[in-house]
Amino acid sequence: MMPLFLALLTAAQPIVGDTSVVARVGGIAITADELLTSYEFGPAFVKRSPDRLRRHLEYMINERLLALEALRLGFDTTSFVSERREALAEDLAVEQLYRDVILSRVHLSDDQIALDAVRAGTTVLMRWIYCPTETEALRVQNDLLRGAPFDSLFARNLDSLISEGSRSLETTVLRLERDNPIVAAALERLHEGESSGPIRGPDGVYIFHLDRMMRNPLITQTEAAKLRHDAVAMRSRMIADSLAEGYVRAKMMESNPVIKAEGFNIVRALIGDRGLSHDTRVQWNIPTTYWTEAGPQPISTSGTMMDRPLVTFGARTFTVRDYARWYDIRQFQLDTRSPEAFNSSVKRTVWKMVQDRLLSEEASSRGMFERTDIVLRSREWRTKLLYLAGRSHVMRSIQITDNDLRQRYSRERKRLRDGSGQIPAFEAVRQRLWEVEYAMRESRTLNDAIAGLRKRTGVWVDETKVKELQDSIPADSRPLEAVFYKPGGTFPRVAFPTIDEAWERLK
């Protein structure tokens, strides 16, 4: 099946809101809309604070200070920033193409909206048992058919690394249909307390158990309107994704790309050199070097090999080098269970590269890159990339010697005792000591750097406006630790460039 070229999150749509400025960091303004959107997509640790919005803003300010420093140091011209900035701009433009060409063609009937509003308001609580093989799944199913309690089999499936929370989910019927229609269809055939048959997934076999399905019959008019809005957004996206699949397939068939065997083997070797062990490469007959008079050399150092054709269509060619640049900033997870699975997953990434290029070129021909919204959102991502480069620059100043670790070991020997009261050898706890030392220095180094940048750059905050905005946000006593990830597209990323979760470590 041709992969979808975009699956948009509703919240990733362009937002038009309060454009009043709540803070300035040097020449960078932060608007109320930017602050609220970043907070909505932000990590949960900030939302547990009494001054949650003000604290979130403080981290946004920190990131912009580091971004400005990175810009001053010329990091915007590095490959890390420039290549990712281009990839993100392409992805944003293709999102716009999706909205203009695909999403605009979706129309829903009143009956469909009403039905989906009910499904959007129906909550399901489910758990599942994971089995690596079908044989194990059938064994679990037979135990259930013989009357074994699901709770007992479920508990047996857990261990110290697998918590109950990682094998359970509370969601709505409509959201589940969007995310996994096969599981949604299976659950809708169950009554509360019943279990499904084995369902094959990408990495094994699953048996799902419906703990509860409920709907609140007493909802306000505002809540009902929100359910209809959510239902329209989700159903529209599901239909649009189906249309998008046909759109992409037509584009690929029109171009008729062909993968060249020699180029593919070089690509396979490049990826194998990075992700497979030496023994596996030998066993699967994947050479990662070529012979010269000086002996074997890595394929990546050969200009001739890197410029070999990988994909041709019409008079055009994508080389191995084109693919390597595209792959390096995406780093897809490949299937390494067997040589056949590995080859297949590498081939899928090659087709994905071609698909991305075709869609990006189509978006460019329609002027998507020049849209005001695309330019503004690209600027937000550029700031995020500069922040990451700036933070990395500051962190590189941290140097921890073996002597530093031995001094910490001497100071903390008694606290390192194991369960039997023995003090472990230095080498046994070296990594743990390094992590503690690094965390302490990371916090101190970042605080010092930000304090210096704040003095040099200048920061202004409209405290009254921030307080007003914070009072408009209802407190959440149990904020969820969730990452809003935008699947699909031409560049894997979170839906919005919110603050870095790493700030939780800063004391």
Coordinates of C-alpha atoms in Angstrom, one line a residue:
M1 CA 0.0 0.0 0.0
M2 CA 1.3 3.5 -0.9
P3 CA 2.1 5.4 2.3
L4 CA 0.0 8.5 2.9
F5 CA 1.8 11.7 2.2
L6 CA 0.3 13.5 5.2
A7 CA -1.8 12.7 8.3
L8 CA -2.5 16.1 10.0
L9 CA -3.3 16.6 13.6
T10 CA -6.2 19.0 13.9
A11 CA -4.2 21.2 16.3
A12 CA -1.4 21.6 13.7
Q13 CA -3.7 23.7 11.5
P14 CA -2.8 27.4 11.2
I15 CA -4.1 29.3 14.2
V16 CA -5.3 32.8 14.1
G17 CA -5.5 34.2 17.7
D18 CA -4.2 36.9 20.0
T19 CA -1.2 38.6 18.3
S20 CA -0.4 40.9 21.2
V21 CA 3.2 40.7 22.3
V22 CA 3.7 39.2 25.8
A23 CA 7.5 39.2 25.8
R24 CA 10.5 40.4 23.8
V25 CA 13.9 38.7 23.7
G26 CA 16.3 41.0 21.9
G27 CA 14.6 41.4 18.5
I28 CA 12.4 38.4 18.9
A29 CA 8.7 38.9 19.9
I30 CA 6.6 36.3 21.6
T31 CA 2.9 36.7 21.0
A32 CA 0.0 35.6 23.3
D33 CA -1.0 33.1 20.5
E34 CA 2.5 31.6 20.3
L35 CA 2.7 31.3 24.1
L36 CA -0.7 29.6 24.4
T37 CA -0.1 27.2 21.5
S38 CA 3.3 26.3 22.8
Y39 CA 1.8 25.7 26.3
E40 CA -1.0 23.5 24.8
F41 CA 1.5 21.2 23.1
G42 CA 4.1 21.5 25.9
P43 CA 5.3 18.9 28.4
A44 CA 3.3 18.2 31.6
F45 CA 6.0 19.0 34.1
V46 CA 5.3 22.8 33.6
K47 CA 1.6 22.4 33.9
R48 CA 1.9 21.1 37.4
S49 CA 3.3 24.4 38.6
P50 CA 1.1 27.1 40.2
D51 CA 2.6 29.7 37.8
R52 CA 2.4 27.3 34.9
L53 CA 2.1 29.7 32.0
R54 CA 4.7 32.1 33.4
R55 CA 7.1 29.3 33.9
H56 CA 6.5 28.0 30.4
L57 CA 7.2 31.5 29.0
E58 CA 10.5 31.5 31.0
Y59 CA 11.7 28.4 29.1
M60 CA 10.6 29.9 25.8
I61 CA 12.7 33.0 26.7
N62 CA 15.7 30.7 27.5
E63 CA 15.4 29.0 24.2
R64 CA 15.3 32.2 22.3
L65 CA 18.3 33.5 24.1
L66 CA 20.3 30.4 23.1
A67 CA 18.9 30.7 19.5
L68 CA 20.1 34.3 19.2
E69 CA 23.5 33.3 20.5
A70 CA 23.7 30.4 17.9
L71 CA 22.7 33.0 15.2
R72 CA 25.5 35.3 16.4
L73 CA 28.0 32.4 16.2
G74 CA 26.9 31.6 12.6
F75 CA 25.3 28.3 13.4
D76 CA 22.4 29.1 11.0
T77 CA 24.8 28.1 8.1
T78 CA 25.7 24.7 9.5
S79 CA 24.3 21.6 7.9
F80 CA 22.5 20.6 11.1
V81 CA 20.4 23.8 10.9
S82 CA 20.2 24.5 7.2
E83 CA 19.3 21.0 6.0
R84 CA 16.6 20.5 8.7
R85 CA 15.2 24.0 8.1
E86 CA 14.8 23.1 4.4
A87 CA 13.2 19.8 5.3
L88 CA 10.8 21.4 7.7
A89 CA 9.8 24.1 5.1
E90 CA 9.1 21.3 2.6
D91 CA 7.0 19.5 5.1
L92 CA 5.0 22.6 6.0
A93 CA 4.4 23.4 2.3
V94 CA 3.2 19.8 1.6
E95 CA 0.8 20.2 4.6
Q96 CA -0.6 23.2 2.8
L97 CA -0.9 21.2 -0.4
Y98 CA -2.8 18.6 1.5
R99 CA -5.3 21.2 2.8
D100 CA -5.8 22.9 -0.6
V101 CA -5.9 19.8 -2.8
I102 CA -7.2 17.0 -0.6
L103 CA -8.9 18.3 2.5
S104 CA -11.0 20.9 0.6
R105 CA -12.7 18.0 -1.3
V106 CA -14.1 16.4 1.8
H107 CA -17.8 17.0 2.6
L108 CA -19.8 15.3 5.4
S109 CA -23.5 14.8 5.7
D110 CA -25.4 15.9 8.8
D111 CA -26.2 12.2 9.6
Q112 CA -22.5 11.3 9.5
I113 CA -21.6 14.2 11.7
A114 CA -24.3 13.3 14.3
L115 CA -23.2 9.7 14.3
D116 CA -19.5 10.6 14.7
A117 CA -20.3 13.1 17.5
V118 CA -21.7 10.2 19.5
R119 CA -18.6 8.1 18.7
A120 CA -16.4 11.1 19.7
G121 CA -18.2 11.3 23.0
T122 CA -18.0 7.5 23.8
T123 CA -15.0 6.6 25.9
V124 CA -13.4 3.1 25.9
L125 CA -11.0 1.8 28.4
M126 CA -9.0 -1.2 27.1
R127 CA -6.0 -3.3 28.0
W128 CA -4.0 -5.8 25.9
I129 CA -1.7 -8.7 26.0
Y130 CA 1.2 -8.7 23.6
C131 CA 2.6 -12.0 22.2
P132 CA 5.7 -12.1 19.9
T133 CA 4.3 -15.0 17.9
E134 CA 0.9 -16.3 16.8
T135 CA 1.5 -19.6 18.7
E136 CA 1.8 -17.7 22.0
A137 CA -1.3 -15.7 21.1
L138 CA -3.3 -18.8 20.4
R139 CA -2.2 -20.2 23.7
V140 CA -3.5 -17.1 25.5
Q141 CA -6.7 -17.3 23.6
N142 CA -7.3 -20.9 24.5
D143 CA -6.7 -20.1 28.2
L144 CA -9.3 -17.4 27.9
L145 CA -11.8 -19.8 26.2
R146 CA -11.2 -22.3 29.0
G147 CA -12.3 -19.6 31.5
A148 CA -8.9 -18.2 32.7
P149 CA -9.5 -14.6 34.0
F150 CA -8.0 -11.9 31.7
D151 CA -6.6 -10.1 34.7
S152 CA -4.4 -13.1 35.6
L153 CA -3.1 -13.5 32.1
F154 CA -2.6 -9.8 31.8
A155 CA -0.6 -9.6 35.0
R156 CA 1.5 -12.5 33.9
N157 CA 2.4 -10.5 30.8
L158 CA 3.9 -7.7 32.9
D159 CA 7.4 -7.4 34.4
S160 CA 9.7 -4.9 35.9
L161 CA 10.1 -3.1 32.6
I162 CA 6.5 -3.3 31.4
S163 CA 4.0 -1.5 33.5
E164 CA 0.2 -1.8 33.4
G165 CA 0.0 1.7 32.1
S166 CA 2.0 0.8 29.0
R167 CA -0.5 -1.9 28.1
S168 CA -3.7 0.0 28.7
L169 CA -5.4 3.0 27.0
E170 CA -8.4 5.2 27.5
T171 CA -9.6 6.9 24.4
T172 CA -12.8 7.6 22.4
V173 CA -14.3 5.2 19.8
L174 CA -13.8 7.8 17.0
R175 CA -10.2 8.5 17.9
L176 CA -9.5 4.8 18.1
E177 CA -11.0 4.3 14.6
R178 CA -8.8 7.0 13.3
D179 CA -5.6 5.6 14.9
N180 CA -6.3 1.9 14.4
P181 CA -9.5 1.0 12.6
I182 CA -8.8 -2.8 12.9
V183 CA -8.7 -2.6 16.7
A184 CA -11.7 -0.2 16.8
A185 CA -13.8 -2.6 14.7
A186 CA -12.8 -5.6 17.0
L187 CA -13.7 -3.7 20.2
E188 CA -17.1 -2.5 18.9
R189 CA -18.1 -6.2 18.6
L190 CA -17.3 -6.8 22.2
H191 CA -19.3 -6.3 25.4
E192 CA -17.7 -5.0 28.5
G193 CA -15.4 -7.6 30.1
E194 CA -14.9 -9.5 26.8
S195 CA -11.6 -10.1 24.9
S196 CA -10.9 -10.1 21.2
G197 CA -9.2 -12.8 19.2
P198 CA -5.6 -12.5 18.2
I199 CA -4.9 -9.4 16.1
R200 CA -1.7 -9.2 14.1
G201 CA 0.3 -6.0 14.5
P202 CA 3.6 -4.8 12.9
D203 CA 5.7 -6.4 15.7
G204 CA 3.7 -9.3 17.0
V205 CA 0.2 -10.4 17.9
Y206 CA -2.2 -8.6 20.3
I207 CA -5.3 -9.7 22.3
F208 CA -7.5 -6.7 23.4
H209 CA -9.8 -6.6 26.4
L210 CA -12.7 -4.1 26.7
D211 CA -12.9 -3.0 30.3
R212 CA -15.4 -0.3 29.9
M213 CA -17.3 1.6 27.2
M214 CA -19.3 4.6 28.4
R215 CA -20.9 7.9 27.3
N216 CA -22.1 10.8 29.4
P217 CA -25.7 11.5 28.4
L218 CA -25.7 14.8 30.3
I219 CA -23.5 17.3 28.4
T220 CA -23.7 21.0 28.0
Q221 CA -24.4 22.8 24.7
T222 CA -20.8 23.9 24.6
E223 CA -19.5 20.3 25.1
A224 CA -21.9 19.1 22.4
A225 CA -20.6 21.7 20.0
K226 CA -17.0 20.7 20.7
L227 CA -17.8 17.0 20.1
R228 CA -19.3 17.9 16.7
H229 CA -16.2 20.0 15.9
D230 CA -13.9 17.2 16.9
A231 CA -16.0 14.6 15.0
V232 CA -15.9 16.7 11.8
A233 CA -12.1 17.2 12.1
M234 CA -11.3 13.5 12.6
R235 CA -13.7 12.1 10.0
S236 CA -12.6 14.7 7.5
R237 CA -9.0 13.7 8.0
M238 CA -9.8 10.0 7.7
I239 CA -11.5 10.5 4.4
A240 CA -8.8 12.9 3.2
D241 CA -6.1 10.4 4.0
S242 CA -7.9 7.9 1.8
L243 CA -8.0 10.5 -1.0
A244 CA -4.4 11.4 -0.4
E245 CA -3.3 7.8 -1.0
G246 CA -4.9 7.9 -4.4
Y247 CA -3.3 11.3 -5.1
V248 CA 0.2 10.0 -4.3
R249 CA -0.3 6.8 -6.2
A250 CA -1.2 8.8 -9.3
K251 CA 1.8 11.0 -8.9
M252 CA 4.1 8.1 -8.6
M253 CA 2.6 6.3 -11.6
E254 CA 2.8 9.4 -13.7
S255 CA 6.5 9.7 -12.9
N256 CA 7.2 6.0 -13.2
P257 CA 10.4 6.0 -11.0
V258 CA 12.8 3.0 -11.3
I259 CA 15.2 1.9 -8.6
K260 CA 18.6 1.0 -10.0
A261 CA 20.1 -2.2 -8.6
E262 CA 23.7 -0.9 -8.2
G263 CA 22.6 2.3 -6.4
F264 CA 20.3 0.3 -4.1
N265 CA 23.1 -2.0 -3.1
I266 CA 25.3 1.0 -2.2
V267 CA 22.4 2.5 -0.1
R268 CA 21.9 -0.9 1.6
A269 CA 25.6 -0.9 2.5
L270 CA 25.6 2.7 3.8
I271 CA 22.6 2.0 6.1
G272 CA 23.9 -1.4 7.1
D273 CA 27.2 0.1 8.1
R274 CA 25.4 2.4 10.6
G275 CA 22.7 0.1 11.9
L276 CA 23.9 -3.5 11.6
S277 CA 26.6 -5.4 13.6
H278 CA 29.7 -6.6 11.7
D279 CA 28.6 -10.2 12.1
T280 CA 25.1 -9.5 10.7
R281 CA 26.6 -7.6 7.7
V282 CA 28.9 -10.6 6.9
Q283 CA 26.0 -13.1 7.3
W284 CA 23.7 -11.1 5.0
N285 CA 26.5 -10.4 2.5
I286 CA 26.4 -6.6 2.8
P287 CA 29.9 -5.2 2.0
T288 CA 30.4 -1.7 3.5
T289 CA 33.9 -1.0 2.0
Y290 CA 35.5 -0.9 -1.4
W291 CA 39.1 -1.7 -2.3
T292 CA 41.7 0.8 -3.2
E293 CA 45.5 0.7 -3.5
A294 CA 45.6 1.8 0.2
G295 CA 43.3 -1.0 1.2
P296 CA 39.6 -1.1 2.1
Q297 CA 37.8 2.3 2.4
P298 CA 34.3 3.1 3.6
I299 CA 31.8 3.4 0.7
S300 CA 30.7 6.8 2.0
T301 CA 34.2 8.2 1.2
S302 CA 33.9 7.3 -2.5
G303 CA 32.7 10.2 -4.6
T304 CA 32.1 7.8 -7.5
M305 CA 29.9 5.5 -5.5
M306 CA 28.0 8.3 -3.8
D307 CA 27.2 9.8 -7.2
R308 CA 25.8 6.5 -8.6
P309 CA 22.2 6.7 -9.9
L310 CA 19.7 5.4 -7.3
V311 CA 16.4 6.3 -8.9
T312 CA 15.6 7.4 -12.5
F313 CA 12.4 8.7 -13.9
G314 CA 12.2 10.4 -17.3
A315 CA 15.3 12.4 -17.8
R316 CA 15.8 12.9 -14.1
T317 CA 18.0 11.0 -11.6
F318 CA 18.3 10.8 -7.8
T319 CA 21.8 9.7 -6.7
V320 CA 23.0 7.7 -3.7
R321 CA 24.2 11.1 -2.3
D322 CA 20.7 12.6 -2.6
Y323 CA 19.3 9.7 -0.6
A324 CA 22.1 9.9 2.0
R325 CA 21.4 13.6 2.7
W326 CA 17.6 12.9 2.8
Y327 CA 18.0 9.9 5.2
D328 CA 20.6 11.4 7.5
I329 CA 18.2 13.9 9.0
R330 CA 15.3 11.5 9.2
Q331 CA 16.9 8.3 10.5
F332 CA 13.9 6.0 10.0
Q333 CA 13.7 2.8 12.1
L334 CA 14.3 -0.1 9.8
D335 CA 13.3 -3.8 10.2
T336 CA 16.4 -5.8 10.9
R337 CA 14.7 -9.2 11.8
S338 CA 15.9 -10.8 8.5
P339 CA 17.8 -9.8 5.3
E340 CA 14.5 -9.9 3.4
A341 CA 12.8 -7.6 6.0
F342 CA 15.8 -5.2 6.0
N343 CA 15.9 -5.0 2.2
S344 CA 12.2 -4.4 2.0
S345 CA 12.3 -1.6 4.6
V346 CA 15.3 0.1 2.9
K347 CA 13.4 0.0 -0.4
R348 CA 10.3 1.6 1.3
T349 CA 12.5 4.5 2.4
V350 CA 13.8 5.0 -1.2
W351 CA 10.2 5.2 -2.5
K352 CA 9.5 7.6 0.4
M353 CA 12.3 9.9 -0.7
V354 CA 11.0 10.0 -4.3
Q355 CA 7.4 10.6 -3.0
D356 CA 8.6 13.4 -0.8
R357 CA 10.5 15.1 -3.6
L358 CA 7.5 14.9 -6.0
L359 CA 5.1 16.4 -3.4
S360 CA 7.6 19.1 -2.5
E361 CA 8.0 20.1 -6.1
E362 CA 4.2 20.1 -6.6
A363 CA 3.8 22.4 -3.5
S364 CA 6.5 24.7 -4.9
S365 CA 4.9 24.9 -8.3
R366 CA 1.7 26.0 -6.5
G367 CA 3.5 28.7 -4.6
M368 CA 3.0 27.1 -1.2
F369 CA 6.5 28.0 0.1
E370 CA 5.7 31.7 -0.2
R371 CA 2.4 31.6 1.8
T372 CA 2.5 33.9 4.8
D373 CA 1.6 31.1 7.2
I374 CA 4.3 28.8 5.9
V375 CA 6.9 31.6 6.2
L376 CA 5.9 32.3 9.8
R377 CA 5.8 28.6 10.8
S378 CA 9.2 28.0 9.1
R379 CA 10.6 30.9 11.2
E380 CA 9.3 29.2 14.4
W381 CA 11.1 26.0 13.5
R382 CA 14.3 27.8 12.5
T383 CA 14.3 29.4 16.0
K384 CA 13.9 25.9 17.5
L385 CA 16.8 24.5 15.5
L386 CA 19.0 27.4 16.4
Y387 CA 18.1 26.8 20.1
L388 CA 19.2 23.2 19.8
A389 CA 22.5 24.2 18.2
G390 CA 23.0 26.9 20.8
R391 CA 22.3 24.5 23.7
S392 CA 24.6 21.9 22.2
H393 CA 27.4 24.5 21.9
V394 CA 27.0 25.4 25.6
M395 CA 27.0 21.7 26.7
R396 CA 30.2 21.0 24.8
S397 CA 32.0 23.1 27.3
I398 CA 31.3 20.4 30.0
Q399 CA 34.4 18.3 30.4
I400 CA 34.4 15.5 33.0
T401 CA 37.7 13.7 33.7
D402 CA 38.3 10.4 35.3
N403 CA 39.8 12.2 38.3
D404 CA 36.5 14.1 38.7
L405 CA 34.6 10.8 38.9
R406 CA 37.0 9.3 41.3
Q407 CA 36.7 12.3 43.6
R408 CA 32.9 11.9 43.6
Y409 CA 33.3 8.2 44.2
S410 CA 35.4 8.9 47.3
R411 CA 32.9 11.4 48.6
E412 CA 29.9 9.1 48.1
R413 CA 31.3 5.7 48.8
K414 CA 28.9 5.0 51.7
R415 CA 25.8 6.1 49.7
L416 CA 26.8 3.6 47.0
R417 CA 26.4 0.5 49.1
D418 CA 24.4 -2.3 47.6
G419 CA 21.7 -4.4 49.2
S420 CA 24.3 -6.5 51.0
G421 CA 26.1 -3.5 52.4
Q422 CA 29.1 -3.8 50.1
I423 CA 30.7 -0.8 48.4
P424 CA 30.9 -1.5 44.6
A425 CA 34.1 -1.0 42.7
F426 CA 34.6 2.3 41.0
E427 CA 34.3 0.7 37.5
A428 CA 30.9 -0.8 38.4
V429 CA 29.4 2.6 39.2
R430 CA 31.4 4.8 36.8
Q431 CA 28.5 5.4 34.4
R432 CA 26.1 6.3 37.3
L433 CA 28.7 8.7 38.7
W434 CA 29.2 10.3 35.3
E435 CA 25.4 10.8 34.9
V436 CA 25.1 12.5 38.3
E437 CA 28.2 14.7 37.7
Y438 CA 26.9 15.6 34.2
A439 CA 23.4 16.5 35.5
M440 CA 24.9 18.8 38.2
R441 CA 27.2 20.5 35.7
E442 CA 24.5 20.8 33.0
S443 CA 22.2 22.7 35.3
R444 CA 25.0 25.0 36.5
T445 CA 26.4 25.6 33.0
L446 CA 23.1 26.4 31.5
N447 CA 22.0 28.7 34.3
D448 CA 25.3 30.6 34.0
A449 CA 25.1 30.8 30.2
I450 CA 21.4 32.0 30.3
A451 CA 22.1 34.6 33.0
G452 CA 25.0 36.0 30.9
L453 CA 22.9 36.1 27.7
R454 CA 20.0 37.7 29.5
K455 CA 22.2 40.6 30.6
R456 CA 23.7 41.0 27.1
T457 CA 20.5 40.6 25.1
G458 CA 17.7 42.2 27.2
V459 CA 14.4 40.6 28.1
W460 CA 11.0 42.3 28.5
V461 CA 7.8 40.6 29.8
D462 CA 4.3 42.0 30.0
E463 CA 3.5 40.4 33.4
T464 CA 0.0 41.7 33.5
K465 CA -0.9 40.1 30.2
V466 CA 0.7 36.8 31.1
K467 CA -1.2 36.7 34.4
E468 CA -4.4 37.5 32.5
L469 CA -3.8 34.6 30.1
Q470 CA -2.9 32.2 32.9
D471 CA -6.1 33.0 34.7
S472 CA -8.0 32.1 31.5
I473 CA -6.5 28.5 31.5
P474 CA -8.3 26.0 33.8
A475 CA -5.8 24.2 36.1
D476 CA -5.3 20.5 35.3
S477 CA -4.6 18.5 38.5
R478 CA -3.3 15.5 36.5
P479 CA -1.8 16.8 33.2
L480 CA -0.9 14.0 30.8
E481 CA 2.7 13.5 29.7
A482 CA 1.9 13.3 26.0
V483 CA 3.9 14.1 22.9
F484 CA 1.8 15.5 20.1
Y485 CA 3.5 13.9 17.1
K486 CA 2.6 14.6 13.5
P487 CA 2.8 11.3 11.7
G488 CA 3.4 11.1 8.0
G489 CA 4.6 14.0 6.0
T490 CA 8.0 14.6 4.4
F491 CA 9.8 15.2 7.7
P492 CA 9.0 13.3 11.0
R493 CA 8.5 15.8 13.8
V494 CA 6.3 16.9 16.7
A495 CA 3.2 18.9 15.7
F496 CA 4.5 22.2 17.1
P497 CA 7.9 23.4 18.2
T498 CA 7.1 23.7 21.9
I499 CA 9.6 23.9 24.8
D500 CA 12.2 21.2 25.3
E501 CA 11.4 18.5 27.9
A502 CA 15.1 18.7 28.9
W503 CA 14.3 21.9 30.9
E504 CA 12.7 19.6 33.6
R505 CA 16.3 18.7 34.6
L506 CA 17.3 22.3 35.1
K507 CA 17.3 23.3 38.8

